């Protein structure tokens, strides 16, 4: 009987071998995929098993803090200092609903699982030091962020401030906001409440919402005009009739008021008074392709503007008809922008035509504070020539400084400020309350220091006539610029 | 190769005085020391990892384990001196590691669903198991005695197998009716039936094997048995299908049928029986799977373990297999370390059927390979015993017990790792479950008894008073 017994013995060995092969497949080949599967709750438990790294302001103060909660499943929980102010920058990190924005993009680093921390982690493990996440230092200027947040508090709106020479995001505010610390633990009732709120506090208006830009877009139209030599100087007269009909139609395009000196105005005056007729006519003369090309150099029609948090795509339509393009050129019709996009426009003007890639993560630091990576500023595009930039600066400074300018509210004594207001109509037949816009930059000497874009969604309480960029949005921009300049 | 005793007599003729074959009891003692010390280290490891201090009961536990092992070893020296030296240490090690893991999961507290301390109970069952082990060693003078109880065994086995069907099903049994509940006391009769049925098969086949092997007709290259010899085989087949249908226990029916086919093959040395057996199991599987929803659920869960995580999981889907795969994957090659894993995510079965997943996560691939090797080694020692045994009943019994053990390990471990559909059986020695521990200790005791008989040197020829001094015969 020994021969069959030996065969049975081989068979049993094969059974064991099959089990071993399977174990190798599971724990060797498929291990990483299984360990990181989205249904594997260990991923979330691990994220909060050790002190999580924090996200810092540019001045080294933390926006987040990791709190030891010693729960059954979760040892730590992420908390925020001034969560509502910083939430649009950091995003949230919650044990139950997941992560967003920087908390999500930098998750590996913050939770200490990044490959670049592997060597340190191993060393720490050998020396018995507890594991800790790395930290992320942002470019956010605490004073500018606070100024923007205080100025927008109680309103619906957003503000973005950039350093025009580097592209560093100095402030990024969206109101109404949410406090990520309220749902970072096991209790998600606050999260549900935020989601159900009709004011959409979880919407990051600065990056993820697009608005019609209104008159602020006239800067882009003017840039295309100078670049394509439709008019060459701010003082050129534009031959605009008193009663301007949209091309191919019998529709009269009105200006904001009858008293504005728009008839045959110079480009400069038209910008100061924000003449719709003049820029609609210029837009029609430049044509949609050249307008679109200019807009695209400034970051429009690009779905991948990453700060590293991805911004929504700003759109300048390439498929409008002639009257449509005339309206697109004054920031109505189908033109849509994010506040970040308009801050980029202002920064390109201030930085002599060079548009810097916006970024808000300055560096990643290991738990022992050594720098693991540092972001180098880089040019995103040459939006227009330095000459065009100079002419645009003349126009924008006129808006703020000249006696009839719409942006006088943004004046800062002793500082060169250029700006542009906007009051964007929207809704069917423009009957919804308009959006108030202001974009601006401030220079210290010849060096541009800050470029700002502010949008305020007006509410029923505001007097409709009083909703102009100059009144609602310019003071916010001014406060931010002053904060950056240290005034 | 035949047994050691025969080797001595037939090939080595330089001396007539038979040398005593080394009985390897000292080897066993050394191995046994490892088998006690390794779980002790694991125990200390869990305490240090989870509480930062050595567990309080360490000394008592160590002394208890060591004492039990020592008593077992001394009993072996007295009652089974020539038995295999590896089986007792391997069983002790597996049992010890299982206890440590159960204790570790007890400490997971409320993290584990419906957790209740089970380590103390398991320790008690292990003690009882070793008690039964000692009882078998002492009371079973010769394994051939069991041959007398062939048909009684069959009756007892049938009663044990049928019993759970007549007891009310409980919610926590999750569909498989394999328990007998009397008050708070639960028994899994299938574990004992496994051994008793093997005794019956061995006894029955030893008598019938010639009839089954020789009185057959050749058909298409295969030897087909006569109808009257086929009867008992059909009976076993029907019983295993009935178990499947009435007790919805896929694992046991697989085990019993596999066991029977293996023993039939060994007894008759006819390959045709394997073909025949495979055909019958395939037919049975198709027959049952086509209308038994419980089996279908298991098969679906095996084909797509992650379906249970989808927003609209299919009916009866369970996260268990998916969670078990996550545990293995998260353990990776080196494991998280004892006490550092999160196998409590597998929920209530983490200590019992899925204990291998807990080991996979905390000891990693390295630990799992070691565990598979230990099981493989135990099975191979059992089969080695079968080869060495001198009597056909012993051979059949040893081969049956070893392969039943192997099939059970494969079915459980394969199910937990997602290699085959999951069935409700326990990992021998490791998993929580009193019946399983006790039955498997008895199984090892019987194997050791057979091995003792097999390796025992043949009795010396009766001394002849007239004999001259020893002569040396050279050939």
Coordinates of N, CA, C and O in Angstrom, one line a residue, chain A residues 190-341:
Chain A
X190 N -22.3 68.2 11.8 CA -21.9 69.5 11.3 C -21.7 69.5 9.8 O -22.1 70.4 9.0
X191 N -21.1 68.4 9.3 CA -20.9 68.2 7.9 C -22.2 68.2 7.1 O -22.3 68.9 6.1
X192 N -23.1 67.4 7.6 CA -24.4 67.4 6.9 C -25.1 68.7 6.9 O -25.7 69.2 5.9
X193 N -24.9 69.4 8.1 CA -25.5 70.8 8.1 C -24.9 71.7 7.1 O -25.6 72.5 6.4
X194 N -23.6 71.7 7.0 CA -22.9 72.5 6.0 C -23.4 72.2 4.6 O -23.6 73.1 3.8
X195 N -23.5 70.9 4.3 CA -24.0 70.5 3.0 C -25.4 71.0 2.7 O -25.7 71.3 1.5
X196 N -26.2 71.0 3.7 CA -27.6 71.4 3.5 C -27.8 72.9 3.5 O -28.9 73.4 3.1
X197 N -26.8 73.6 3.9 CA -26.9 75.1 4.0 C -27.0 75.7 2.6 O -26.2 75.4 1.7
X198 N -28.1 76.4 2.3 CA -28.3 77.0 0.9 C -27.2 78.0 0.6 O -27.0 78.3 -0.6
X199 N -26.5 78.5 1.6 CA -25.4 79.4 1.3 C -24.1 78.7 0.9 O -23.1 79.4 0.6
X200 N -24.1 77.4 0.8 CA -23.0 76.6 0.4 C -21.7 77.0 1.0 O -20.7 77.3 0.4
X201 N -21.5 76.8 2.4 CA -20.3 77.2 3.0 C -19.1 76.3 2.6 O -18.0 76.7 2.7
X202 N -19.4 75.1 2.1 CA -18.3 74.2 1.8 C -17.8 74.4 0.4 O -16.8 73.8 -0.1
X203 N -18.4 75.3 -0.4 CA -18.0 75.6 -1.7 C -16.8 76.6 -1.6 O -16.9 77.7 -1.0
X204 N -15.7 76.2 -2.2 CA -14.5 77.1 -2.2 C -14.6 78.1 -3.4 O -14.3 77.8 -4.5
X205 N -15.2 79.3 -3.1 CA -15.6 80.2 -4.1 C -14.3 80.8 -4.8 O -14.3 81.2 -5.9
X206 N -13.2 80.8 -4.1 CA -12.0 81.4 -4.6 C -11.4 80.6 -5.7 O -10.8 81.1 -6.7
X207 N -11.6 79.2 -5.6 CA -10.9 78.3 -6.6 C -11.9 77.6 -7.4 O -11.7 77.3 -8.6
X208 N -13.0 77.2 -6.8 CA -13.9 76.2 -7.5 C -15.2 76.8 -8.0 O -16.0 76.0 -8.5
X209 N -15.4 78.1 -7.9 CA -16.7 78.6 -8.4 C -16.3 79.6 -9.5 O -15.3 80.4 -9.5
X210 N -17.1 79.6 -10.6 CA -16.8 80.6 -11.7 C -18.0 81.6 -11.7 O -19.2 81.2 -11.5
X211 N -17.6 82.8 -12.0 CA -18.6 83.9 -12.1 C -18.4 84.6 -13.4 O -17.3 84.6 -14.0
X212 N -19.4 85.4 -13.9 CA -19.2 86.3 -15.0 C -18.3 87.4 -14.4 O -18.6 87.9 -13.4
X213 N -17.2 87.8 -15.1 CA -16.2 88.7 -14.6 C -16.7 90.2 -14.7 O -16.1 91.1 -14.0
X214 N -17.7 90.4 -15.5 CA -18.1 91.8 -15.7 C -17.0 92.7 -16.2 O -16.1 92.2 -16.9
X215 N -17.0 93.9 -15.8 CA -16.1 94.9 -16.4 C -14.6 94.6 -16.1 O -13.7 95.2 -16.8
X216 N -14.3 93.8 -15.1 CA -12.9 93.5 -14.8 C -12.3 92.8 -16.1 O -11.1 92.9 -16.3
X217 N -13.1 92.2 -16.9 CA -12.5 91.5 -18.1 C -12.0 92.5 -19.1 O -11.3 92.2 -20.0
X218 N -12.5 93.8 -19.0 CA -12.0 94.8 -19.9 C -10.5 94.9 -20.0 O -10.0 95.3 -21.0
X219 N -9.9 94.5 -18.9 CA -8.4 94.6 -18.9 C -7.9 93.6 -19.9 O -6.9 93.9 -20.6
X220 N -8.5 92.4 -19.9 CA -8.0 91.4 -20.9 C -8.3 91.9 -22.3 O -7.5 91.7 -23.2
X221 N -9.5 92.5 -22.5 CA -9.9 93.0 -23.8 C -8.9 94.1 -24.3 O -8.4 94.1 -25.4
X222 N -8.5 95.0 -23.3 CA -7.5 96.0 -23.6 C -6.2 95.4 -23.9 O -5.5 95.9 -24.8
X223 N -5.8 94.4 -23.2 CA -4.5 93.7 -23.5 C -4.5 93.2 -24.9 O -3.5 93.4 -25.7
X224 N -5.6 92.5 -25.3 CA -5.6 92.0 -26.7 C -5.6 93.1 -27.7 O -5.0 93.0 -28.8
X225 N -6.3 94.2 -27.4 CA -6.3 95.4 -28.3 C -4.9 96.0 -28.5 O -4.5 96.2 -29.6
X226 N -4.1 96.2 -27.4 CA -2.8 96.7 -27.5 C -1.9 95.7 -28.3 O -1.1 96.1 -29.2
X227 N -2.0 94.5 -27.9 CA -1.1 93.4 -28.5 C -1.3 93.3 -30.0 O -0.4 93.1 -30.8
X228 N -2.6 93.5 -30.4 CA -2.9 93.4 -31.8 C -3.0 94.7 -32.5 O -3.5 94.8 -33.7
X229 N -2.6 95.8 -31.8 CA -2.5 97.1 -32.4 C -3.8 97.6 -33.0 O -3.9 98.3 -34.0
X230 N -4.9 97.3 -32.4 CA -6.2 97.8 -32.8 C -6.2 99.3 -32.4 O -6.6 100.2 -33.1
X231 N -5.8 99.6 -31.2 CA -5.5 100.9 -30.7 C -4.1 100.8 -30.0 O -3.9 99.8 -29.4
X232 N -3.3 101.8 -30.2 CA -1.9 101.7 -29.7 C -1.7 102.4 -28.4 O -0.7 102.0 -27.7
X233 N -2.5 103.4 -28.1 CA -2.1 104.2 -26.9 C -3.4 104.4 -26.0 O -4.5 104.5 -26.5
X234 N -3.2 104.6 -24.7 CA -4.3 104.9 -23.8 C -5.1 106.1 -24.3 O -6.2 106.3 -24.0
X235 N -4.3 107.0 -25.0 CA -5.0 108.3 -25.3 C -5.7 108.2 -26.7 O -6.2 109.3 -27.1
X236 N -5.6 107.1 -27.4 CA -6.3 107.1 -28.7 C -7.8 107.1 -28.5 O -8.4 106.5 -27.6
X237 N -8.4 107.9 -29.5 CA -9.9 108.0 -29.4 C -10.5 106.8 -30.1 O -9.9 106.2 -31.0
X238 N -11.6 106.3 -29.7 CA -12.2 105.1 -30.1 C -13.3 105.2 -31.1 O -13.9 104.1 -31.5
X239 N -13.7 106.4 -31.4 CA -14.9 106.6 -32.4 C -16.1 105.8 -32.0 O -16.8 105.2 -32.8
X240 N -16.4 105.8 -30.7 CA -17.6 105.1 -30.3 C -18.8 106.0 -30.4 O -18.8 107.1 -29.9
X241 N -19.9 105.5 -31.0 CA -21.1 106.4 -31.1 C -21.8 106.5 -29.8 O -21.6 105.7 -28.9
X242 N -22.6 107.5 -29.7 CA -23.3 107.7 -28.4 C -24.3 106.5 -28.2 O -24.5 106.1 -27.1
X243 N -24.9 106.0 -29.3 CA -25.8 104.9 -29.2 C -25.2 103.7 -29.9 O -25.2 103.7 -31.1
X244 N -24.7 102.8 -29.1 CA -24.0 101.7 -29.8 C -24.9 100.5 -29.9 O -25.5 100.0 -28.9
X245 N -25.1 100.0 -31.1 CA -25.9 98.8 -31.3 C -25.0 97.6 -31.4 O -23.9 97.6 -32.0
X246 N -25.3 96.5 -30.7 CA -24.5 95.3 -30.8 C -24.5 94.9 -32.3 O -25.5 95.0 -33.0
X247 N -23.3 94.4 -32.8 CA -23.2 94.1 -34.2 C -24.2 93.1 -34.7 O -24.6 92.2 -33.9
X248 N -24.7 93.4 -35.9 CA -25.8 92.5 -36.5 C -27.1 92.6 -35.8 O -27.9 91.7 -36.0
X249 N -27.3 93.5 -34.9 CA -28.6 93.5 -34.2 C -29.1 94.9 -34.1 O -28.4 95.8 -34.5
X250 N -30.3 95.0 -33.6 CA -30.8 96.4 -33.4 C -30.8 96.6 -31.9 O -31.5 97.5 -31.4
X251 N -30.0 95.9 -31.1 CA -30.1 95.9 -29.7 C -29.1 97.0 -29.2 O -27.9 97.0 -29.5
X252 N -29.6 97.9 -28.4 CA -28.8 99.0 -27.8 C -28.0 98.5 -26.6 O -28.7 97.9 -25.7
X253 N -26.7 98.7 -26.6 CA -26.0 98.3 -25.4 C -25.9 99.5 -24.5 O -25.3 100.5 -24.9
X254 N -26.5 99.5 -23.3 CA -26.4 100.7 -22.4 C -25.1 100.8 -21.6 O -24.5 99.7 -21.4
X255 N -24.8 102.0 -21.2 CA -23.7 102.1 -20.2 C -24.4 102.2 -18.8 O -25.6 102.2 -18.7
X256 N -23.6 102.2 -17.8 CA -24.1 102.2 -16.4 C -25.0 103.5 -16.2 O -26.0 103.4 -15.6
X257 N -24.5 104.7 -16.7 CA -25.3 105.9 -16.5 C -25.2 106.7 -17.7 O -24.3 106.6 -18.5
X258 N -26.1 107.6 -17.9 CA -26.2 108.4 -19.1 C -25.1 109.5 -19.1 O -24.8 110.1 -20.1
X259 N -24.5 109.7 -17.9 CA -23.6 110.9 -17.8 C -22.2 110.5 -18.1 O -21.3 111.4 -18.1
X260 N -21.9 109.3 -18.3 CA -20.5 108.9 -18.5 C -20.0 109.4 -19.9 O -20.7 109.3 -20.9
X261 N -18.8 109.9 -19.9 CA -18.3 110.5 -21.1 C -17.8 109.4 -22.1 O -16.6 109.4 -22.4
X262 N -18.6 108.6 -22.6 CA -18.2 107.5 -23.3 C -18.2 107.7 -24.8 O -17.5 107.0 -25.6
X263 N -18.9 108.7 -25.3 CA -19.0 108.9 -26.7 C -17.6 109.4 -27.2 O -17.0 110.3 -26.7
X264 N -17.1 108.6 -28.2 CA -15.8 108.8 -28.7 C -14.7 109.0 -27.7 O -13.8 109.8 -27.8
X265 N -14.8 108.3 -26.6 CA -13.9 108.4 -25.5 C -12.5 107.9 -25.8 O -12.4 107.0 -26.7
X266 N -11.5 108.3 -25.2 CA -10.2 107.7 -25.3 C -10.2 106.3 -24.5 O -11.1 106.1 -23.7
X267 N -9.3 105.5 -24.8 CA -9.2 104.2 -24.1 C -9.1 104.4 -22.6 O -9.8 103.8 -21.8
X268 N -8.3 105.4 -22.2 CA -8.1 105.7 -20.8 C -9.4 106.1 -20.1 O -9.7 105.6 -19.1
X269 N -10.0 107.1 -20.7 CA -11.3 107.5 -20.1 C -12.3 106.4 -20.1 O -13.0 106.2 -19.1
X270 N -12.4 105.7 -21.2 CA -13.3 104.6 -21.2 C -13.1 103.6 -20.1 O -14.0 103.0 -19.5
X271 N -11.8 103.4 -19.8 CA -11.5 102.4 -18.7 C -11.8 103.0 -17.3 O -12.4 102.4 -16.5
X272 N -11.5 104.3 -17.2 CA -11.8 105.0 -15.9 C -13.3 104.9 -15.6 O -13.7 104.7 -14.5
X273 N -14.1 105.2 -16.6 CA -15.5 105.2 -16.4 C -16.2 103.9 -16.7 O -17.4 103.7 -16.6
X274 N -15.4 102.9 -17.1 CA -15.9 101.6 -17.4 C -17.0 101.6 -18.5 O -18.1 101.1 -18.2
X275 N -16.7 102.2 -19.7 CA -17.7 102.3 -20.7 C -17.9 100.9 -21.4 O -17.0 100.4 -22.0
X276 N -19.1 100.4 -21.3 CA -19.5 99.2 -21.9 C -19.4 99.3 -23.4 O -18.9 98.4 -24.2
X277 N -19.9 100.4 -24.0 CA -20.0 100.6 -25.4 C -18.6 100.6 -26.0 O -18.4 99.9 -27.1
X278 N -17.7 101.3 -25.4 CA -16.3 101.3 -26.0 C -15.7 99.9 -26.1 O -15.2 99.5 -27.1
X279 N -15.8 99.2 -25.0 CA -15.1 97.9 -24.9 C -15.8 96.8 -25.7 O -15.2 95.9 -26.2
X280 N -17.1 97.0 -25.8 CA -17.9 96.0 -26.7 C -17.4 96.2 -28.1 O -17.2 95.3 -28.9
X281 N -17.3 97.5 -28.5 CA -16.9 97.8 -29.8 C -15.4 97.3 -30.1 O -15.1 96.7 -31.1
X282 N -14.6 97.6 -29.1 CA -13.2 97.1 -29.2 C -13.1 95.6 -29.4 O -12.4 95.1 -30.2
X283 N -13.9 95.0 -28.5 CA -14.0 93.5 -28.6 C -14.4 93.0 -29.9 O -13.8 92.1 -30.5
X284 N -15.4 93.7 -30.5 CA -15.8 93.3 -31.8 C -14.7 93.5 -32.9 O -14.5 92.7 -33.8
X285 N -14.0 94.6 -32.7 CA -12.9 94.9 -33.6 C -11.7 94.0 -33.5 O -11.1 93.6 -34.5
X286 N -11.4 93.6 -32.3 CA -10.3 92.6 -32.1 C -10.7 91.2 -32.6 O -9.9 90.5 -33.3
X287 N -11.9 90.8 -32.3 CA -12.4 89.5 -32.8 C -12.2 88.4 -31.8 O -11.3 88.5 -31.0
X288 N -13.1 87.4 -31.9 CA -13.1 86.4 -30.8 C -11.9 85.6 -30.7 O -11.4 85.2 -29.7
X289 N -11.2 85.3 -31.9 CA -10.1 84.4 -31.9 C -8.9 85.1 -31.1 O -8.2 84.4 -30.3
X290 N -8.7 86.4 -31.5 CA -7.6 87.0 -30.8 C -7.8 87.3 -29.3 O -6.9 87.2 -28.5
X291 N -9.1 87.6 -29.0 CA -9.5 87.7 -27.6 C -9.2 86.4 -26.8 O -8.7 86.4 -25.8
X292 N -9.7 85.3 -27.5 CA -9.5 84.0 -26.8 C -8.1 83.7 -26.7 O -7.6 83.2 -25.6
X293 N -7.3 84.0 -27.7 CA -5.8 83.7 -27.6 C -5.2 84.4 -26.4 O -4.4 83.9 -25.7
X294 N -5.6 85.7 -26.3 CA -5.1 86.5 -25.2 C -5.5 85.9 -23.8 O -4.7 85.8 -22.9
X295 N -6.8 85.6 -23.8 CA -7.3 85.1 -22.5 C -6.6 83.8 -22.2 O -6.3 83.5 -21.0
X296 N -6.4 82.9 -23.2 CA -5.7 81.6 -22.9 C -4.3 81.8 -22.4 O -3.8 81.0 -21.6
X297 N -3.6 82.9 -22.9 CA -2.3 83.1 -22.4 C -2.3 83.5 -20.9 O -1.3 83.3 -20.2
X298 N -3.5 84.0 -20.4 CA -3.6 84.4 -19.0 C -4.2 83.2 -18.2 O -4.4 83.4 -17.0
X299 N -4.4 82.1 -18.8 CA -4.9 80.9 -18.0 C -6.3 80.5 -18.2 O -6.8 79.5 -17.6
X300 N -7.0 81.2 -19.1 CA -8.4 80.8 -19.5 C -8.4 79.5 -20.2 O -7.4 79.1 -20.9
X301 N -9.5 78.8 -20.3 CA -9.7 77.6 -21.1 C -8.7 76.5 -20.7 O -8.4 75.7 -21.6
X302 N -8.2 76.5 -19.5 CA -7.2 75.5 -19.1 C -7.8 74.8 -17.9 O -7.9 75.4 -16.8
X303 N -8.2 73.5 -18.1 CA -8.8 72.8 -16.9 C -7.8 72.4 -15.9 O -8.2 71.8 -14.8
X304 N -6.5 72.7 -16.1 CA -5.6 72.1 -15.1 C -4.7 73.2 -14.5 O -3.5 73.2 -14.6
X305 N -5.3 74.2 -13.9 CA -4.6 75.2 -13.1 C -4.5 74.7 -11.7 O -5.5 74.7 -11.0
X306 N -3.3 74.2 -11.3 CA -3.1 73.6 -10.0 C -2.3 74.5 -9.1 O -1.2 74.9 -9.5
X307 N -2.8 74.6 -7.9 CA -2.1 75.6 -6.9 C -1.5 75.0 -5.7 O -1.0 75.7 -4.9
X308 N -1.4 73.7 -5.4 CA -1.7 72.5 -6.1 C -3.2 72.1 -6.2 O -3.5 71.2 -6.9
X309 N -4.0 72.7 -5.3 CA -5.4 72.4 -5.4 C -5.9 72.9 -6.8 O -5.6 74.0 -7.2
X310 N -6.6 72.0 -7.5 CA -7.0 72.4 -8.8 C -8.1 73.4 -8.8 O -9.1 73.2 -8.1
X311 N -7.9 74.4 -9.6 CA -9.0 75.5 -9.8 C -10.0 75.1 -10.9 O -9.6 74.3 -11.8
X312 N -11.2 75.6 -10.7 CA -12.2 75.3 -11.8 C -11.7 76.0 -13.1 O -10.9 77.0 -13.0
X313 N -12.2 75.5 -14.2 CA -11.7 76.1 -15.5 C -12.4 77.4 -15.7 O -13.6 77.5 -15.7
X314 N -11.6 78.5 -16.0 CA -12.2 79.8 -16.4 C -12.4 79.7 -17.9 O -11.5 79.2 -18.6
X315 N -13.5 80.3 -18.4 CA -13.8 80.1 -19.8 C -14.0 81.4 -20.6 O -14.6 82.3 -20.1
X316 N -13.3 81.5 -21.7 CA -13.6 82.5 -22.7 C -14.1 81.8 -23.9 O -13.3 81.1 -24.5
X317 N -15.4 82.0 -24.3 CA -15.9 81.1 -25.3 C -15.3 81.4 -26.7 O -15.0 82.6 -27.0
X318 N -15.0 80.3 -27.5 CA -14.5 80.5 -28.8 C -15.7 80.3 -29.8 O -15.4 80.3 -31.0
X319 N -16.9 80.1 -29.3 CA -17.9 79.7 -30.3 C -19.1 80.8 -30.3 O -20.2 80.5 -30.7
X320 N -18.8 82.0 -29.7 CA -19.9 83.0 -29.7 C -20.1 83.6 -31.1 O -19.1 83.7 -31.9
X321 N -21.3 84.1 -31.4 CA -21.4 84.9 -32.6 C -21.0 86.4 -32.4 O -20.5 86.7 -31.3
X322 N -21.1 87.2 -33.4 CA -20.5 88.6 -33.2 C -21.1 89.4 -32.0 O -20.3 89.9 -31.2
X323 N -22.4 89.5 -31.9 CA -22.9 90.2 -30.8 C -22.5 89.5 -29.5 O -22.3 90.2 -28.5
X324 N -22.5 88.2 -29.5 CA -22.1 87.5 -28.3 C -20.6 87.8 -27.9 O -20.4 88.1 -26.7
X325 N -19.7 87.8 -28.9 CA -18.3 88.2 -28.6 C -18.2 89.6 -28.0 O -17.4 89.8 -27.1
X326 N -19.0 90.5 -28.6 CA -19.0 91.9 -28.1 C -19.3 91.9 -26.6 O -18.7 92.6 -25.8
X327 N -20.3 91.1 -26.2 CA -20.7 91.0 -24.8 C -19.6 90.2 -24.0 O -19.3 90.5 -22.8
X328 N -19.1 89.1 -24.6 CA -18.0 88.4 -23.9 C -16.9 89.3 -23.6 O -16.3 89.2 -22.5
X329 N -16.6 90.3 -24.4 CA -15.5 91.2 -24.3 C -15.6 92.1 -23.1 O -14.7 92.6 -22.6
X330 N -16.9 92.3 -22.6 CA -17.1 93.1 -21.4 C -17.4 92.2 -20.2 O -18.0 92.7 -19.2
X331 N -17.1 91.0 -20.4 CA -17.2 90.1 -19.2 C -18.6 89.6 -18.9 O -19.0 89.3 -17.8
X332 N -19.5 89.7 -19.9 CA -20.9 89.2 -19.7 C -21.0 88.0 -20.7 O -20.1 87.4 -21.1
X333 N -22.3 87.7 -21.0 CA -22.6 86.6 -21.9 C -22.0 85.3 -21.3 O -22.3 84.9 -20.2
X334 N -21.1 84.6 -22.1 CA -20.6 83.3 -21.7 C -19.2 83.3 -21.0 O -18.6 82.3 -20.9
X335 N -18.7 84.5 -20.7 CA -17.3 84.5 -20.1 C -17.5 84.1 -18.6 O -18.4 84.7 -17.9
X336 N -16.7 83.2 -18.1 CA -16.8 82.8 -16.7 C -15.4 82.7 -16.1 O -14.5 82.2 -16.8
X337 N -15.2 83.2 -14.9 CA -13.9 83.2 -14.3 C -14.0 82.8 -12.9 O -15.0 82.9 -12.2
X338 N -12.8 82.3 -12.4 CA -12.7 82.1 -10.9 C -12.0 83.3 -10.4 O -11.3 84.0 -11.1
X339 N -12.2 83.6 -9.1 CA -11.4 84.8 -8.5 C -9.9 84.6 -8.7 O -9.2 85.6 -8.9
X340 N -9.4 83.3 -8.6 CA -8.0 83.1 -8.8 C -7.6 83.6 -10.2 O -6.6 84.2 -10.3
X341 N -8.4 83.3 -11.2 CA -8.1 83.7 -12.6 C -7.9 85.2 -12.7 O -7.0 85.7 -13.3

